[in-house]
């Protein structure tokens, strides 16, 4: 693995490939979840984030929305949610886009 591709420290069956990290606070990474993977996505700031499912199927659970099935082509937007978890039974690839000014929702 390289500096831009690594195993996620919180889930051994998730690989992270970082594509872009701009000084203005925008970053894009690909998350490859192997079958059976679950990943808690901790958010501690006010910036929104988005998950764009590019391949496979899975689910996302949150305190606000419960469990929702997601498939390739779906986009999940979220603000602060300390209980957000994504997972898959069959494998899934998502793009994680971080950067509040690009995401829908309230902005200061």
PDB file of N, CA and C in Angstrom, residues 13-62:
ATOM      1  N   UNK A  13     -11.201  -4.440   6.660  1.00  0.00           N
ATOM      2  CA  UNK A  13     -11.727  -4.859   5.364  1.00  0.00           C
ATOM      3  C   UNK A  13     -12.223  -3.681   4.524  1.00  0.00           C
ATOM      4  N   UNK A  14     -11.638  -2.496   4.775  1.00  0.00           N
ATOM      5  CA  UNK A  14     -11.937  -1.294   3.989  1.00  0.00           C
ATOM      6  C   UNK A  14     -10.620  -0.685   3.518  1.00  0.00           C
ATOM      7  N   UNK A  15     -10.513  -0.453   2.198  1.00  0.00           N
ATOM      8  CA  UNK A  15      -9.332   0.183   1.628  1.00  0.00           C
ATOM      9  C   UNK A  15      -9.683   1.603   1.218  1.00  0.00           C
ATOM     10  N   UNK A  16      -8.791   2.538   1.528  1.00  0.00           N
ATOM     11  CA  UNK A  16      -8.990   3.950   1.230  1.00  0.00           C
ATOM     12  C   UNK A  16      -7.957   4.377   0.195  1.00  0.00           C
ATOM     13  N   UNK A  17      -8.404   4.996  -0.891  1.00  0.00           N
ATOM     14  CA  UNK A  17      -7.509   5.583  -1.891  1.00  0.00           C
ATOM     15  C   UNK A  17      -7.828   7.071  -1.965  1.00  0.00           C
ATOM     16  N   UNK A  18      -6.896   7.912  -1.527  1.00  0.00           N
ATOM     17  CA  UNK A  18      -7.117   9.359  -1.551  1.00  0.00           C
ATOM     18  C   UNK A  18      -6.767   9.902  -2.927  1.00  0.00           C
ATOM     19  N   UNK A  19      -7.702  10.702  -3.498  1.00  0.00           N
ATOM     20  CA  UNK A  19      -7.489  11.289  -4.814  1.00  0.00           C
ATOM     21  C   UNK A  19      -7.082  12.748  -4.738  1.00  0.00           C
ATOM     22  N   UNK A  20      -7.833  13.516  -3.952  1.00  0.00           N
ATOM     23  CA  UNK A  20      -7.638  14.962  -3.924  1.00  0.00           C
ATOM     24  C   UNK A  20      -7.753  15.442  -2.485  1.00  0.00           C
ATOM     25  N   UNK A  21      -6.849  16.322  -2.095  1.00  0.00           N
ATOM     26  CA  UNK A  21      -6.973  17.036  -0.820  1.00  0.00           C
ATOM     27  C   UNK A  21      -6.505  18.458  -1.082  1.00  0.00           C
ATOM     28  N   UNK A  22      -7.466  19.371  -1.219  1.00  0.00           N
ATOM     29  CA  UNK A  22      -7.162  20.752  -1.568  1.00  0.00           C
ATOM     30  C   UNK A  22      -7.031  21.619  -0.327  1.00  0.00           C
ATOM     31  N   UNK A  23      -6.199  22.660  -0.384  1.00  0.00           N
ATOM     32  CA  UNK A  23      -6.028  23.544   0.776  1.00  0.00           C
ATOM     33  C   UNK A  23      -7.307  24.240   1.222  1.00  0.00           C
ATOM     34  N   UNK A  24      -8.315  24.315   0.361  1.00  0.00           N
ATOM     35  CA  UNK A  24      -9.576  24.982   0.732  1.00  0.00           C
ATOM     36  C   UNK A  24     -10.494  24.059   1.538  1.00  0.00           C
ATOM     37  N   UNK A  25     -10.022  22.867   1.883  1.00  0.00           N
ATOM     38  CA  UNK A  25     -10.806  21.977   2.730  1.00  0.00           C
ATOM     39  C   UNK A  25     -11.641  20.954   2.002  1.00  0.00           C
ATOM     40  N   UNK A  26     -11.372  20.720   0.727  1.00  0.00           N
ATOM     41  CA  UNK A  26     -12.106  19.726  -0.047  1.00  0.00           C
ATOM     42  C   UNK A  26     -11.211  18.502  -0.243  1.00  0.00           C
ATOM     43  N   UNK A  27     -11.766  17.327   0.004  1.00  0.00           N
ATOM     44  CA  UNK A  27     -11.011  16.102  -0.270  1.00  0.00           C
ATOM     45  C   UNK A  27     -11.951  15.056  -0.856  1.00  0.00           C
ATOM     46  N   UNK A  28     -11.367  14.194  -1.684  1.00  0.00           N
ATOM     47  CA  UNK A  28     -12.117  13.105  -2.304  1.00  0.00           C
ATOM     48  C   UNK A  28     -11.302  11.830  -2.134  1.00  0.00           C
ATOM     49  N   UNK A  29     -11.964  10.783  -1.661  1.00  0.00           N
ATOM     50  CA  UNK A  29     -11.314   9.491  -1.485  1.00  0.00           C
ATOM     51  C   UNK A  29     -12.270   8.388  -1.925  1.00  0.00           C
ATOM     52  N   UNK A  30     -11.707   7.294  -2.397  1.00  0.00           N
ATOM     53  CA  UNK A  30     -12.485   6.115  -2.736  1.00  0.00           C
ATOM     54  C   UNK A  30     -12.375   5.129  -1.582  1.00  0.00           C
ATOM     55  N   UNK A  31     -13.518   4.627  -1.123  1.00  0.00           N
ATOM     56  CA  UNK A  31     -13.552   3.614  -0.071  1.00  0.00           C
ATOM     57  C   UNK A  31     -14.028   2.313  -0.700  1.00  0.00           C
ATOM     58  N   UNK A  32     -13.214   1.274  -0.635  1.00  0.00           N
ATOM     59  CA  UNK A  32     -13.591  -0.047  -1.133  1.00  0.00           C
ATOM     60  C   UNK A  32     -13.922  -0.911   0.065  1.00  0.00           C
ATOM     61  N   UNK A  33     -15.186  -1.277   0.182  1.00  0.00           N
ATOM     62  CA  UNK A  33     -15.639  -2.114   1.288  1.00  0.00           C
ATOM     63  C   UNK A  33     -15.768  -3.543   0.794  1.00  0.00           C
ATOM     64  N   UNK A  34     -15.040  -4.445   1.412  1.00  0.00           N
ATOM     65  CA  UNK A  34     -15.124  -5.857   1.061  1.00  0.00           C
ATOM     66  C   UNK A  34     -16.426  -6.429   1.604  1.00  0.00           C
ATOM     67  N   UNK A  35     -16.888  -7.576   1.073  1.00  0.00           N
ATOM     68  CA  UNK A  35     -18.128  -8.172   1.585  1.00  0.00           C
ATOM     69  C   UNK A  35     -18.083  -8.328   3.110  1.00  0.00           C
ATOM     70  N   UNK A  36     -19.164  -7.929   3.761  1.00  0.00           N
ATOM     71  CA  UNK A  36     -19.263  -8.012   5.211  1.00  0.00           C
ATOM     72  C   UNK A  36     -18.699  -6.822   5.961  1.00  0.00           C
ATOM     73  N   UNK A  37     -18.178  -5.835   5.245  1.00  0.00           N
ATOM     74  CA  UNK A  37     -17.548  -4.681   5.898  1.00  0.00           C
ATOM     75  C   UNK A  37     -18.583  -3.738   6.493  1.00  0.00           C
ATOM     76  N   UNK A  38     -18.234  -3.150   7.630  1.00  0.00           N
ATOM     77  CA  UNK A  38     -18.989  -2.071   8.261  1.00  0.00           C
ATOM     78  C   UNK A  38     -18.000  -1.009   8.670  1.00  0.00           C
ATOM     79  N   UNK A  39     -18.367   0.255   8.474  1.00  0.00           N
ATOM     80  CA  UNK A  39     -17.464   1.354   8.793  1.00  0.00           C
ATOM     81  C   UNK A  39     -18.239   2.482   9.445  1.00  0.00           C
ATOM     82  N   UNK A  40     -17.860   2.832  10.678  1.00  0.00           N
ATOM     83  CA  UNK A  40     -18.430   3.994  11.356  1.00  0.00           C
ATOM     84  C   UNK A  40     -17.720   5.224  10.826  1.00  0.00           C
ATOM     85  N   UNK A  41     -18.493   6.210  10.399  1.00  0.00           N
ATOM     86  CA  UNK A  41     -17.920   7.440   9.863  1.00  0.00           C
ATOM     87  C   UNK A  41     -18.165   8.540  10.887  1.00  0.00           C
ATOM     88  N   UNK A  42     -17.129   8.837  11.650  1.00  0.00           N
ATOM     89  CA  UNK A  42     -17.251   9.854  12.703  1.00  0.00           C
ATOM     90  C   UNK A  42     -17.123  11.237  12.092  1.00  0.00           C
ATOM     91  N   UNK A  43     -18.028  12.110  12.448  1.00  0.00           N
ATOM     92  CA  UNK A  43     -17.995  13.497  11.985  1.00  0.00           C
ATOM     93  C   UNK A  43     -17.971  14.379  13.197  1.00  0.00           C
ATOM     94  N   UNK A  44     -16.989  15.275  13.259  1.00  0.00           N
ATOM     95  CA  UNK A  44     -16.905  16.146  14.399  1.00  0.00           C
ATOM     96  C   UNK A  44     -16.945  17.615  14.053  1.00  0.00           C
ATOM     97  N   UNK A  45     -17.211  17.955  12.796  1.00  0.00           N
ATOM     98  CA  UNK A  45     -17.244  19.366  12.415  1.00  0.00           C
ATOM     99  C   UNK A  45     -18.566  19.681  11.727  1.00  0.00           C
ATOM    100  N   UNK A  46     -18.702  20.913  11.294  1.00  0.00           N
ATOM    101  CA  UNK A  46     -19.962  21.349  10.695  1.00  0.00           C
ATOM    102  C   UNK A  46     -20.012  21.179   9.186  1.00  0.00           C
ATOM    103  N   UNK A  47     -18.911  20.765   8.565  1.00  0.00           N
ATOM    104  CA  UNK A  47     -18.902  20.591   7.119  1.00  0.00           C
ATOM    105  C   UNK A  47     -19.719  19.371   6.728  1.00  0.00           C
ATOM    106  N   UNK A  48     -20.496  19.508   5.668  1.00  0.00           N
ATOM    107  CA  UNK A  48     -21.234  18.376   5.140  1.00  0.00           C
ATOM    108  C   UNK A  48     -20.308  17.456   4.365  1.00  0.00           C
ATOM    109  N   UNK A  49     -20.766  16.236   4.159  1.00  0.00           N
ATOM    110  CA  UNK A  49     -20.019  15.270   3.369  1.00  0.00           C
ATOM    111  C   UNK A  49     -20.994  14.525   2.479  1.00  0.00           C
ATOM    112  N   UNK A  50     -20.459  13.894   1.471  1.00  0.00           N
ATOM    113  CA  UNK A  50     -21.282  13.092   0.589  1.00  0.00           C
ATOM    114  C   UNK A  50     -20.619  11.767   0.287  1.00  0.00           C
ATOM    115  N   UNK A  51     -21.427  10.729   0.147  1.00  0.00           N
ATOM    116  CA  UNK A  51     -20.964   9.417  -0.279  1.00  0.00           C
ATOM    117  C   UNK A  51     -21.665   9.098  -1.590  1.00  0.00           C
ATOM    118  N   UNK A  52     -20.885   8.861  -2.640  1.00  0.00           N
ATOM    119  CA  UNK A  52     -21.431   8.511  -3.942  1.00  0.00           C
ATOM    120  C   UNK A  52     -21.099   7.055  -4.208  1.00  0.00           C
ATOM    121  N   UNK A  53     -22.121   6.208  -4.286  1.00  0.00           N
ATOM    122  CA  UNK A  53     -21.920   4.775  -4.500  1.00  0.00           C
ATOM    123  C   UNK A  53     -21.639   4.544  -5.983  1.00  0.00           C
ATOM    124  N   UNK A  54     -20.455   4.031  -6.287  1.00  0.00           N
ATOM    125  CA  UNK A  54     -20.082   3.795  -7.686  1.00  0.00           C
ATOM    126  C   UNK A  54     -20.218   2.340  -8.107  1.00  0.00           C
ATOM    127  N   UNK A  55     -20.215   1.420  -7.142  1.00  0.00           N
ATOM    128  CA  UNK A  55     -20.280  -0.003  -7.478  1.00  0.00           C
ATOM    129  C   UNK A  55     -20.818  -0.781  -6.279  1.00  0.00           C
ATOM    130  N   UNK A  56     -21.679  -1.747  -6.539  1.00  0.00           N
ATOM    131  CA  UNK A  56     -22.172  -2.631  -5.491  1.00  0.00           C
ATOM    132  C   UNK A  56     -23.402  -2.100  -4.786  1.00  0.00           C
ATOM    133  N   UNK A  57     -23.733  -2.767  -3.686  1.00  0.00           N
ATOM    134  CA  UNK A  57     -24.875  -2.389  -2.873  1.00  0.00           C
ATOM    135  C   UNK A  57     -24.488  -2.455  -1.402  1.00  0.00           C
ATOM    136  N   UNK A  58     -25.261  -1.749  -0.586  1.00  0.00           N
ATOM    137  CA  UNK A  58     -24.999  -1.765   0.843  1.00  0.00           C
ATOM    138  C   UNK A  58     -26.075  -1.021   1.577  1.00  0.00           C
ATOM    139  N   UNK A  59     -25.706  -0.447   2.702  1.00  0.00           N
ATOM    140  CA  UNK A  59     -26.664   0.267   3.540  1.00  0.00           C
ATOM    141  C   UNK A  59     -25.941   1.330   4.337  1.00  0.00           C
ATOM    142  N   UNK A  60     -26.731   2.280   4.805  1.00  0.00           N
ATOM    143  CA  UNK A  60     -26.239   3.321   5.688  1.00  0.00           C
ATOM    144  C   UNK A  60     -27.240   3.430   6.835  1.00  0.00           C
ATOM    145  N   UNK A  61     -26.722   3.535   8.051  1.00  0.00           N
ATOM    146  CA  UNK A  61     -27.587   3.759   9.195  1.00  0.00           C
ATOM    147  C   UNK A  61     -27.167   5.056   9.866  1.00  0.00           C
ATOM    148  N   UNK A  62     -28.153   5.781  10.366  1.00  0.00           N
ATOM    149  CA  UNK A  62     -27.873   7.026  11.062  1.00  0.00           C
ATOM    150  C   UNK A  62     -28.912   7.217  12.155  1.00  0.00           C
TER     151      UNK A  62
END
